[in-house]
Short mmCIF file of C-alpha atoms and ligand atoms in Angstrom, two decimals:
data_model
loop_
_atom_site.label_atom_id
_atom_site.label_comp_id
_atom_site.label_asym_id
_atom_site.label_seq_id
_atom_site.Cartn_x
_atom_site.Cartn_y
_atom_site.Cartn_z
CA UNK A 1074 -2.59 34.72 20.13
CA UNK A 1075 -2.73 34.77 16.27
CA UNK A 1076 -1.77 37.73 14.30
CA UNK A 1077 -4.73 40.15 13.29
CA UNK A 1078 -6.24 42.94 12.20
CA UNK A 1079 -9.35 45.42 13.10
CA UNK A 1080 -11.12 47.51 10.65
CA UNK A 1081 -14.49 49.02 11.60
CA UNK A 1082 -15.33 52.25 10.63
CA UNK A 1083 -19.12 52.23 11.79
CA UNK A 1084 -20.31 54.72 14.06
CA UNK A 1085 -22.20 53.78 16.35
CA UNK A 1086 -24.92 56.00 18.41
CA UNK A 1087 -26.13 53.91 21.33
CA UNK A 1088 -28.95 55.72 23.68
CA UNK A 1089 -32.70 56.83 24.59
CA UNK A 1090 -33.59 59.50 21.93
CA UNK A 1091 -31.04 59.30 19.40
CA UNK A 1092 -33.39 58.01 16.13
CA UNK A 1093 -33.55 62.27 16.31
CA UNK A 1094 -29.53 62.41 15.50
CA UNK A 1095 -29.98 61.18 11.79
CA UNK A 1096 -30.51 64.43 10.57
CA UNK A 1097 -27.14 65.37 11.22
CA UNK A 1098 -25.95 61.58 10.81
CA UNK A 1099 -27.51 61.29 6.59
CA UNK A 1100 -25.77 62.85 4.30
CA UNK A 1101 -26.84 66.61 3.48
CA UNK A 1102 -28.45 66.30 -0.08
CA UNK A 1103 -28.23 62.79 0.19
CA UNK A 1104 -31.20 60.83 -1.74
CA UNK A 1105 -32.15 58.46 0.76
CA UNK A 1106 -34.36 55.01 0.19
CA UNK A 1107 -35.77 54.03 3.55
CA UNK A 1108 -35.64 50.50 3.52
CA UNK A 1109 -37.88 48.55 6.26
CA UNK A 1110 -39.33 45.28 7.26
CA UNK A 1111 -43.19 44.05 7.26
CA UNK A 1112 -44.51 46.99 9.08
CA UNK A 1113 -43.71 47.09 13.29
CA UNK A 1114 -42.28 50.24 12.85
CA UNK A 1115 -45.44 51.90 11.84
CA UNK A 1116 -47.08 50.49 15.14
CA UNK A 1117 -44.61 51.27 17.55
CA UNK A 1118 -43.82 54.78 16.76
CA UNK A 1119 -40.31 54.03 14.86
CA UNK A 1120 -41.59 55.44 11.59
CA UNK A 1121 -42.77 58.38 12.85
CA UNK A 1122 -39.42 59.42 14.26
CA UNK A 1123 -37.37 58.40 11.70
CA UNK A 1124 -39.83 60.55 9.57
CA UNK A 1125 -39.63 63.55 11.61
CA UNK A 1126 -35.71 63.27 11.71
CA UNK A 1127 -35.56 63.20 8.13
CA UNK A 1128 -37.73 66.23 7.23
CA UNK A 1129 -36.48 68.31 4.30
CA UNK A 1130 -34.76 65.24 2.91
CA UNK A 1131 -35.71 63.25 -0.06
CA UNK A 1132 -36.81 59.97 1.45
CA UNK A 1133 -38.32 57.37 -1.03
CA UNK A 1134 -39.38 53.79 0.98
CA UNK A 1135 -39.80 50.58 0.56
CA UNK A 1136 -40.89 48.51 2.97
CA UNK A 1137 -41.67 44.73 2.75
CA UNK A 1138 -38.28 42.93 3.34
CA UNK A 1139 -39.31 39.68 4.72
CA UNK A 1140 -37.82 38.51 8.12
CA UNK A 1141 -34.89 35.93 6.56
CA UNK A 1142 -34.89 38.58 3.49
CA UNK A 1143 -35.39 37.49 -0.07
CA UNK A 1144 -32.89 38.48 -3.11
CA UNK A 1145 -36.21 38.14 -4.92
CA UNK A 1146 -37.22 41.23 -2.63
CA UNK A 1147 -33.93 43.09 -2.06
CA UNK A 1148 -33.53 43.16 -6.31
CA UNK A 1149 -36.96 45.44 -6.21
CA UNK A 1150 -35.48 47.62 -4.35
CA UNK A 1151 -31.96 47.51 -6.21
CA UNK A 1152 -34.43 48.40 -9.45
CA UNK A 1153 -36.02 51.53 -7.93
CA UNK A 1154 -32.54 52.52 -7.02
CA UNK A 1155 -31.55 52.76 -10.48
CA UNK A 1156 -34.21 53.88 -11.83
CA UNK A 1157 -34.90 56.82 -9.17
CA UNK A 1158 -30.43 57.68 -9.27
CA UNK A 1159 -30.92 57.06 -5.34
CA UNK A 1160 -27.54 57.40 -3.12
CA UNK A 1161 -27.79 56.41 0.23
CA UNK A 1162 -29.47 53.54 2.24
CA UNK A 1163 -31.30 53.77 5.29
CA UNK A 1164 -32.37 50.79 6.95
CA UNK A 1165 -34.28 50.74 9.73
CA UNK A 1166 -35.18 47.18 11.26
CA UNK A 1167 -33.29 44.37 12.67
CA UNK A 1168 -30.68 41.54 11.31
CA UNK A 1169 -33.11 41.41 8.26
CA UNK A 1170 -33.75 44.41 7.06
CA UNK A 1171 -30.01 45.63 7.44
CA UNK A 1172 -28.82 42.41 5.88
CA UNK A 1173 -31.20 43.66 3.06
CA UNK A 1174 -29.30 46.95 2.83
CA UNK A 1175 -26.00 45.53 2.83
CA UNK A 1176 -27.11 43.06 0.04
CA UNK A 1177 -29.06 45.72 -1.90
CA UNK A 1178 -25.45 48.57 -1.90
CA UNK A 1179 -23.54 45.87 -3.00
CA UNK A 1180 -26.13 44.54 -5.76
CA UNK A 1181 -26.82 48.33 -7.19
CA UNK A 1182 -23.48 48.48 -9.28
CA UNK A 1183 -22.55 45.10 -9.50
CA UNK A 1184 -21.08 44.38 -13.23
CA UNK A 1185 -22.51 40.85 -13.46
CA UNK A 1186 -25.74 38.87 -12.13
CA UNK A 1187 -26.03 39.90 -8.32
CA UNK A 1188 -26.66 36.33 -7.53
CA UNK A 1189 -22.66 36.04 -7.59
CA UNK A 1190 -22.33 37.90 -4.67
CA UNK A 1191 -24.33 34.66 -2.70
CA UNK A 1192 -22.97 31.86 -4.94
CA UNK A 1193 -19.53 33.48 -4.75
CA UNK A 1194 -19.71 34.31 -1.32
CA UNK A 1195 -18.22 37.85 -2.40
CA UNK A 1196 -16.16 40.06 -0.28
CA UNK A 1197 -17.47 43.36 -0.99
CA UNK A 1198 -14.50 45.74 -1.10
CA UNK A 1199 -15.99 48.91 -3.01
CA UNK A 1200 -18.58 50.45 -5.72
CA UNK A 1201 -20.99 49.68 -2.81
CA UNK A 1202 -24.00 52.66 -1.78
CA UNK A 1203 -23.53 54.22 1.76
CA UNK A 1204 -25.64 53.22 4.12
CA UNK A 1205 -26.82 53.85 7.56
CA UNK A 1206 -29.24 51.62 10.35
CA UNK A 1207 -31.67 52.47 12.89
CA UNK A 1208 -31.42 49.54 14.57
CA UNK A 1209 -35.09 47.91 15.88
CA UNK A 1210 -34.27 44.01 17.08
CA UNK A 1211 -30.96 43.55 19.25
CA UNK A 1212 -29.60 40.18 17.81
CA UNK A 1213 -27.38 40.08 15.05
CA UNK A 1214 -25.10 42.66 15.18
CA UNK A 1215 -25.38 43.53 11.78
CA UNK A 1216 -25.56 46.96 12.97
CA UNK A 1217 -21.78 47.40 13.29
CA UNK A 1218 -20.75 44.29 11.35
CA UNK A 1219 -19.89 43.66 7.67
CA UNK A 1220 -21.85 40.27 7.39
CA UNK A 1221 -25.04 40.32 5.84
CA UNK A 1222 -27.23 36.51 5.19
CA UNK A 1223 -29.45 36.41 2.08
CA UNK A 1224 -32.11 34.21 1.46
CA UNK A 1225 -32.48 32.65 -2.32
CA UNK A 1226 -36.31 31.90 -2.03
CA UNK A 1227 -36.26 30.37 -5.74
CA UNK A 1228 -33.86 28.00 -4.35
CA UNK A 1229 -33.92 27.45 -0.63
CA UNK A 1230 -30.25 28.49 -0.36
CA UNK A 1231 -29.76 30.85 2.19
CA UNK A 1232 -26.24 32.18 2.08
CA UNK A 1233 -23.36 34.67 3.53
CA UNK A 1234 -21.27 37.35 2.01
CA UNK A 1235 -19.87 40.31 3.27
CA UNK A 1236 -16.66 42.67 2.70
CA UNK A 1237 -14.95 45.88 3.79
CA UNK A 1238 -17.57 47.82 1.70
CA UNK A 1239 -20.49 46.36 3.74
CA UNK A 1240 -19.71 48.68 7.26
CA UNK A 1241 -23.23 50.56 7.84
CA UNK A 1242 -21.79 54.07 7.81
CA UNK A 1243 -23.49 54.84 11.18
CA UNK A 1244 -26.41 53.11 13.13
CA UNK A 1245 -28.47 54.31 15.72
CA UNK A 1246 -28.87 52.22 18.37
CA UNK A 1247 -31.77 53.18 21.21
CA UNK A 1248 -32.58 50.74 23.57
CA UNK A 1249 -36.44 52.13 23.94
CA UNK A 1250 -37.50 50.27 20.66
CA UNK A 1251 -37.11 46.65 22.08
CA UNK A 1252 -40.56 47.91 24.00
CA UNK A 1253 -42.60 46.45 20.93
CA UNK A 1254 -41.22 43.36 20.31
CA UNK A 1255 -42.91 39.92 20.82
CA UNK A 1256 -41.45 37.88 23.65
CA UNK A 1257 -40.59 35.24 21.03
CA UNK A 1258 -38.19 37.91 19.50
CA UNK A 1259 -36.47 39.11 22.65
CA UNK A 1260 -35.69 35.32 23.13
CA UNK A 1261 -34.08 34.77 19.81
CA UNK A 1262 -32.20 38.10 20.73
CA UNK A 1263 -30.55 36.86 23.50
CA UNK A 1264 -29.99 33.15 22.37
CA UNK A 1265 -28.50 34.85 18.69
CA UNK A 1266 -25.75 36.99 21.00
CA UNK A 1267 -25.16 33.99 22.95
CA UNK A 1268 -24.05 31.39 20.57
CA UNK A 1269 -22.40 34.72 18.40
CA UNK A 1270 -19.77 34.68 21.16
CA UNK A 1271 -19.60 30.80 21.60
CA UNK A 1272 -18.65 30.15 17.48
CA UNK A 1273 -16.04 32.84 18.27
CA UNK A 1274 -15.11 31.45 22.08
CA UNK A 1275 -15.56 27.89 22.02
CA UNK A 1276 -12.79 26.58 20.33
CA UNK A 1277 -9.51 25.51 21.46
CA UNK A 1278 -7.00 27.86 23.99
CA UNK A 1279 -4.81 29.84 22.37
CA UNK A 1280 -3.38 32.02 25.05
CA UNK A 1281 -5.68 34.82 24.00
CA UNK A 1282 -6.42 35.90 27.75
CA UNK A 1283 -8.38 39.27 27.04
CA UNK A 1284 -10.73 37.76 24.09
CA UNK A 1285 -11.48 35.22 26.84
CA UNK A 1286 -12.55 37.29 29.29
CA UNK A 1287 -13.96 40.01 26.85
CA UNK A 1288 -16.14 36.78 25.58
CA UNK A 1289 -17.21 35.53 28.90
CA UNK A 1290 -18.00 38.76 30.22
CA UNK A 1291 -20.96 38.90 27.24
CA UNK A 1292 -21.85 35.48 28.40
CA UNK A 1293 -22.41 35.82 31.95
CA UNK A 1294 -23.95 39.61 31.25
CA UNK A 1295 -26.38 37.57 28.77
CA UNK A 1296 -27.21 34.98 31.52
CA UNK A 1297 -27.74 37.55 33.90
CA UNK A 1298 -30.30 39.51 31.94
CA UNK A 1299 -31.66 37.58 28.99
CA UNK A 1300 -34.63 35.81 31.45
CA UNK A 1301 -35.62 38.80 33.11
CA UNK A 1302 -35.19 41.41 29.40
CA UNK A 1303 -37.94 38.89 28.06
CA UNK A 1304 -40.64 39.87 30.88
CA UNK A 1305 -39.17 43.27 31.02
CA UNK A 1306 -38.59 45.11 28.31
CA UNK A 1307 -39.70 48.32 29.40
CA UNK A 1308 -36.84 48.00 31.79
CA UNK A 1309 -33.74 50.50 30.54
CA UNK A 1310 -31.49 49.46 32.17
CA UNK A 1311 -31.91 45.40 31.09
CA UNK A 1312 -32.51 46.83 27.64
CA UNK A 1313 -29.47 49.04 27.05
CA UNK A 1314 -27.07 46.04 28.32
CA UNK A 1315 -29.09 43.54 26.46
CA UNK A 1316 -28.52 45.88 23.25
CA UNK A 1317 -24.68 46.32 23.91
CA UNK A 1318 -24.37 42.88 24.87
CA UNK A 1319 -25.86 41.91 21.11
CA UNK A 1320 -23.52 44.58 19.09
CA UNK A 1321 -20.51 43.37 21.33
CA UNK A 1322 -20.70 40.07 20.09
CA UNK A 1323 -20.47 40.36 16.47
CA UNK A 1324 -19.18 43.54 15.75
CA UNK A 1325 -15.32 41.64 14.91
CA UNK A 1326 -13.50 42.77 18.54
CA UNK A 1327 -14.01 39.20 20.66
CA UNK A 1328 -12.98 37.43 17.09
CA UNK A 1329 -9.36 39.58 16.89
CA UNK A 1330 -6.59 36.68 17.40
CA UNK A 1331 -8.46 33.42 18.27
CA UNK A 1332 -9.85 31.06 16.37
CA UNK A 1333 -13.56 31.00 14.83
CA UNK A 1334 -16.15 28.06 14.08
CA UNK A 1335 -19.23 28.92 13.17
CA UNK A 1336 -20.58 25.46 11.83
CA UNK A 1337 -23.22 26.17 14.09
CA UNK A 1338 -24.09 29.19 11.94
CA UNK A 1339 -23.46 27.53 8.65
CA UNK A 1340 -25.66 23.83 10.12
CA UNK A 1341 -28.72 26.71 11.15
CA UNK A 1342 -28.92 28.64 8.18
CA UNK A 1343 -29.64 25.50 6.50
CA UNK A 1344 -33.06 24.46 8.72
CA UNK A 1345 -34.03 27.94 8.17
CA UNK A 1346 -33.75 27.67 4.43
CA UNK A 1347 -35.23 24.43 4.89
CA UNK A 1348 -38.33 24.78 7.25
CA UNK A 1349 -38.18 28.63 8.00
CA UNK A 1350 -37.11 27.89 11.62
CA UNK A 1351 -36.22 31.16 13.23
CA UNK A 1352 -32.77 31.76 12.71
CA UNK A 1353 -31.85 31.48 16.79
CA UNK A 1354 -34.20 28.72 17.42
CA UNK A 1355 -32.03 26.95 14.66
CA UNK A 1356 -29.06 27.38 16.72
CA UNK A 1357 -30.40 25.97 20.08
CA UNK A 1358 -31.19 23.19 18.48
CA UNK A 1359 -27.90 22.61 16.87
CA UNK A 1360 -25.09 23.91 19.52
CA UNK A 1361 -25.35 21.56 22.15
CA UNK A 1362 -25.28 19.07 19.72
CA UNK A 1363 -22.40 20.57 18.20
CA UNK A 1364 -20.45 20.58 21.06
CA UNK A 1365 -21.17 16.96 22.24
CA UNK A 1366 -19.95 15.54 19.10
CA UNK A 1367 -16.87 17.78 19.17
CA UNK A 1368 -15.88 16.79 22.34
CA UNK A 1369 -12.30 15.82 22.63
CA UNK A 1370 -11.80 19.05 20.52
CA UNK A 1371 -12.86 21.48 22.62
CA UNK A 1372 -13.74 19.77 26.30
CA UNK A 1373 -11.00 22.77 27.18
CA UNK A 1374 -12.50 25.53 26.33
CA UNK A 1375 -15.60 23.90 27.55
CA UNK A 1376 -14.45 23.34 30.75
CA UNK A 1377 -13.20 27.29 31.25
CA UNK A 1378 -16.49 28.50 29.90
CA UNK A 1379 -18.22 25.99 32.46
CA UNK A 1380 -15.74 27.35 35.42
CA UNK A 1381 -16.25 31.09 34.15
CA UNK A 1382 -19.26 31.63 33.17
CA UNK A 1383 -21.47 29.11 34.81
CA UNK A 1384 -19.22 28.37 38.46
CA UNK A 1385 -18.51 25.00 38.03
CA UNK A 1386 -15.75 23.61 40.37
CA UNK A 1387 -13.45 20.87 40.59
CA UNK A 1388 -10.77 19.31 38.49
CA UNK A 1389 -11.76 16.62 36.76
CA UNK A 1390 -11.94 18.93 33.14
CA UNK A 1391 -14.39 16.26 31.26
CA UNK A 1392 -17.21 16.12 33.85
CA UNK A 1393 -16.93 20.04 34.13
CA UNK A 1394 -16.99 20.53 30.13
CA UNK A 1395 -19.92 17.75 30.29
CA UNK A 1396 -22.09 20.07 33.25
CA UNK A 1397 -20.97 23.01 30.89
CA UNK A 1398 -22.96 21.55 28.05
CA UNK A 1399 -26.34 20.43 29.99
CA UNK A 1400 -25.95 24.30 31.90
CA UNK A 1401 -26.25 25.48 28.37
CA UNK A 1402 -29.44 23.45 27.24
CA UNK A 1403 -31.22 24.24 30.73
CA UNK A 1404 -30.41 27.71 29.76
CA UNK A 1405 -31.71 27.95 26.37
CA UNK A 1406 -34.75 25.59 27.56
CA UNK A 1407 -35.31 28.45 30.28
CA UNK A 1408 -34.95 31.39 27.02
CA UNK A 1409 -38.08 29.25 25.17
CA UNK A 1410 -35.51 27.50 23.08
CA UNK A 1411 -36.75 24.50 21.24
CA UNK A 1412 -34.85 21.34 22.19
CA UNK A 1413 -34.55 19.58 19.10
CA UNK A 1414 -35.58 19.37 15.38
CA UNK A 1415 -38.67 17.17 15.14
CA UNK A 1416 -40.13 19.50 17.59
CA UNK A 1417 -40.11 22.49 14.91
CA UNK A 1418 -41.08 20.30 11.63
CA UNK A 1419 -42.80 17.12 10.66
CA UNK A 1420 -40.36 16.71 7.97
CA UNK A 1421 -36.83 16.24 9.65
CA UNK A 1422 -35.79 12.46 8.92
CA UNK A 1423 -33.98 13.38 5.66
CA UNK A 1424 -32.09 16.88 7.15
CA UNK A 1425 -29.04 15.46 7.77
CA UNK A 1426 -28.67 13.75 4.26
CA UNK A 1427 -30.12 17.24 2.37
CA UNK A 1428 -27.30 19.25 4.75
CA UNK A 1429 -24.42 17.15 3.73
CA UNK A 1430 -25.19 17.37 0.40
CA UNK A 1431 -26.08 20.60 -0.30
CA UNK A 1432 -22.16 21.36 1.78
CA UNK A 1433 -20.44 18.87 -0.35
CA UNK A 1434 -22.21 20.49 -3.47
CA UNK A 1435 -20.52 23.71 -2.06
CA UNK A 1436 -17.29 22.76 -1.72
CA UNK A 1437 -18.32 22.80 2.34
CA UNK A 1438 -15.85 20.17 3.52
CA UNK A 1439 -14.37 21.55 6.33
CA UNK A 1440 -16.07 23.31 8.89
CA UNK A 1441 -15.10 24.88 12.27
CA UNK A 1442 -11.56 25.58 13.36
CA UNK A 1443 -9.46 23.82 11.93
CA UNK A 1444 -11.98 22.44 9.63
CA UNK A 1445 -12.94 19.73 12.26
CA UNK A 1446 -16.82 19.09 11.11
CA UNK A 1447 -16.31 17.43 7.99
CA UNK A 1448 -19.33 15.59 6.60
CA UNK A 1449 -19.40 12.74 8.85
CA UNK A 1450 -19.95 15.21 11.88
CA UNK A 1451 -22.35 17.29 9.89
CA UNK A 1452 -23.98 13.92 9.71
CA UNK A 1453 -23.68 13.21 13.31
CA UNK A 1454 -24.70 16.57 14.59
CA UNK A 1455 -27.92 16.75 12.65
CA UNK A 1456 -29.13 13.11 13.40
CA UNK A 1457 -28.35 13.75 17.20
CA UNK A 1458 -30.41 16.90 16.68
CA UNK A 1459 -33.65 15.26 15.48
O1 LIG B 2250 -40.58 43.00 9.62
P1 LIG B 2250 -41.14 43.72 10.78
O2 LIG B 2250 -42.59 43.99 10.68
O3 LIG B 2250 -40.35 44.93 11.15
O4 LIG B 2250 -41.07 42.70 12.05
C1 LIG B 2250 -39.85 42.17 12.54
C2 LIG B 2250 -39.66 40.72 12.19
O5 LIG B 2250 -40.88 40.07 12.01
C3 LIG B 2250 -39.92 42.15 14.03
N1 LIG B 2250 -39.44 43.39 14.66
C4 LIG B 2250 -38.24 43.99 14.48
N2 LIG B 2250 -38.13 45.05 15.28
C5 LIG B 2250 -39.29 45.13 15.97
C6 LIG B 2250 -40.13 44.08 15.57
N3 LIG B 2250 -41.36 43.89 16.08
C7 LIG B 2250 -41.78 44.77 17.01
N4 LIG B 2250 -41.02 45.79 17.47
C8 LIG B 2250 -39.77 46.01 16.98
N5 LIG B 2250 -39.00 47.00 17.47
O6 LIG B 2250 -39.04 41.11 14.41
C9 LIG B 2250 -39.04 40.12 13.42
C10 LIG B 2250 -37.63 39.61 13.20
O7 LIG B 2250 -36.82 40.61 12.62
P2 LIG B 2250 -35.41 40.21 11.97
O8 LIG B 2250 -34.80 41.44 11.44
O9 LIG B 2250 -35.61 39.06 11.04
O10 LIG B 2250 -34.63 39.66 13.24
P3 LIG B 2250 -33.10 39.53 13.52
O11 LIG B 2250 -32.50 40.82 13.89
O12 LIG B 2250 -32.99 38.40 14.46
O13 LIG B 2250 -32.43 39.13 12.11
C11 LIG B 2250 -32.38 37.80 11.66
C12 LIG B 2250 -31.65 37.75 10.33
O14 LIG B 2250 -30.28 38.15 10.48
C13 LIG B 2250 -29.42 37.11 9.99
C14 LIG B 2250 -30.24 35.88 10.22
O15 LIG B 2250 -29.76 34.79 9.47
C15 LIG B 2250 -31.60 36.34 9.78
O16 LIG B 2250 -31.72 36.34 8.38
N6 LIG B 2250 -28.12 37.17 10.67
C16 LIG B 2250 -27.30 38.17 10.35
C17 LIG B 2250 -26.03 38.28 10.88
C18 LIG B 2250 -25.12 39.39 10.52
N7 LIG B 2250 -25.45 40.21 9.56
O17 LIG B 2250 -24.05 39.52 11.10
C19 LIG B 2250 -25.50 37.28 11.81
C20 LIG B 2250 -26.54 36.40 12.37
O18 LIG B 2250 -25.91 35.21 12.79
C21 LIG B 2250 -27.66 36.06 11.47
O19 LIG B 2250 -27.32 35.01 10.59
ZN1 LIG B 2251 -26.62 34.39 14.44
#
């Protein structure tokens, strides 16, 4: 097991009724911007209990952070911030509109164009705005992470930072709100968790038994509910374990001592930025592919995953890492995944070219652990993809 360190300091309020807690959970005298998305939360009753939590406080919103959210966007709200002497962020939405928040409390007293923070790929350490999330959309994890993924809409590029700084002091997560949500959304939940704990699982073995099993454990738990959370949402108890199950796998624990890769991540953000694919559809497409071109690299871990999670038996470790791969396409087929690329755009025949390049432009040369997907596999993973 490597060496490592863990540092999270959000707290986290998981249950039915707790959007009622922020009263005591906001700062007292706080000046609070309610940040949200493109308006679910006024139809599904979200609003209205955020709003009633918050009476007596001085809540100014702004609403209309775009799914994918835009710096173009988040820099409005940065502006009002200034200009109203605002202190403390409340989000309330999914991966986007927390994202937003992070980008927007690092952005407020930045010394320098905020753009940086993308281009740089900043790690956020302080002069940051508090903020807090009432989580709507179990996916990202954002809720109790310090990532946050901006989208450049002048330029396509949509890009990571993060930092110590970029914690959500709190976020309130109640299973109830997944009610609302299209069945499109609840997929891309579920498929978003998954491959979250395969970029941090799927690598090589490095004696790390307990990150194993924590990892797997999400896994199976996400095979065992994800088909039947889509139908049934209304369903508590597949809601609350789908919710944990999406916080679990990005909020740093299954990460501690192992190995990450997350070219996956880095490949997907790319055909969002690209064609607006939804960011877990991007990932369906991609993993599998990932993984076949990787082979000899990881046909280990592969082959635990496929005896773990999915029951494979017998010895012979390729043909089980090989099953493990074509159990994972039947299962994101079965989620409503898309299979490939060419079935999402019209445009794809270039992608692969336009990836590499815009990588190499970034200095992007190696990927994964280890840095094993250098261009050539970025190549090779995208063409296999179309
Ligand atoms: O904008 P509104 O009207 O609220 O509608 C949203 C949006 O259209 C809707 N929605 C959310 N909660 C709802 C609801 N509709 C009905 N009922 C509800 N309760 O769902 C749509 C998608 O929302 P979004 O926030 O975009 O989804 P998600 O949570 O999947 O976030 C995706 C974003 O997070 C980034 C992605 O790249 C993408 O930009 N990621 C962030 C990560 C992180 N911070 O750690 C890691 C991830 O890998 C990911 O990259
Ligand atoms: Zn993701």
């Amino acid at each position: 097991m490597n060496n490592f360190e863990l540092y999270n300091p959000t707290k986290l309020v998981f249950g039915e009724g707790q959007i009622a807690k922020l009263k005591d959970l906001v700062p007292q005298n706080a000046r609070v911007i309610m940040v949200y998305g493109g308006g679910s939360i006024f139809k599904n009753g979200i609003y209205d209990q955020v709003k009633a939590a918050l009476e007596g406080f001085s809540v100014t919103e702004f609403g209309g952070i775009e799914a994918n959210p835009h710096y173009e966007t988040l820099m409005k709200a940065v502006e009002v911030i200034r200009n109203e002497q605002l202190d403390f962020i409340l989000a309330v939405g999914g991966g986007s509109v927390i994202d937003g928040a992070k980008f927007i409390s690092a952005a407020v007293k930045f010394a320098g164009d905020p753009k940086e923070i993308l281009h740089k790929r900043m790690s956020i350490r302080d002069n940051a705005i508090p903020f807090g999330a009432v989580l709507t959309i179990p996916a990202t994890g954002s809720e109790m992470n310090s990532g946050s993924v901006v989208t450049i809409a002048a330029t396509q590029e949509k890009l990571a930072f993060g930092g110590p700084a970029m914690f959500p002091v709190f976020s309130i997560c109640d299973p109830k709100v997944i009610i609302s949500l299209p069945k499109r959304q609840l997929q891309n939940g579920v498929i978003d968790a998954f491959t979250h704990v395969m970029e941090q699982y799927l690598t090589y073995p490095i004696d790390a038994l307990l990150q194993d099993r924590f990892s797997e454990s999400i896994l199976q738990t996400l095979v065992e509910i994800g088909p039947k959370v889509v139908e049934q949402p209304e369903n508590y108890t597949l809601a609350s374990n789908f919710m944990w199950c999406c916080t679990m796998a990005l909020n740093g624990l299954i990460q501690k001592g192992v190995p990450t890769d997350w070219a996956t991540h880095m490949i997907g953000h790319e055909l969002t930025a690209l064609y607006g694919i939804d960011h877990a559809r991007t990932l369906a497409i991609i993993a599998p592919n990932l993984y076949k071109v990787l082979f000899s690299a990881k046909k280990d871990k592969l082959a635990q995953y496929g005896r773990r999670v999915w029951n494979i038996t017998g010895n012979d470790t390729d043909a089980i890492a090989r099953e493990a791969i074509l159990k994972t396409e039947a299962f994101f087929a079965e989620m409503g995944m898309p299979g490939n690329l060419s079935s999402q755009t019209p445009d794809y025949a270039n992608t692969a070219n336009i990836i590499v390049q815009r990588f190499e432009t970034r200095g992007w040369a190696k990927l994964g652990e280890n840095g094993i997907v250098t261009p050539d596999k970025v190549k090779e993973i995208v063409e296999l993809s179309y």
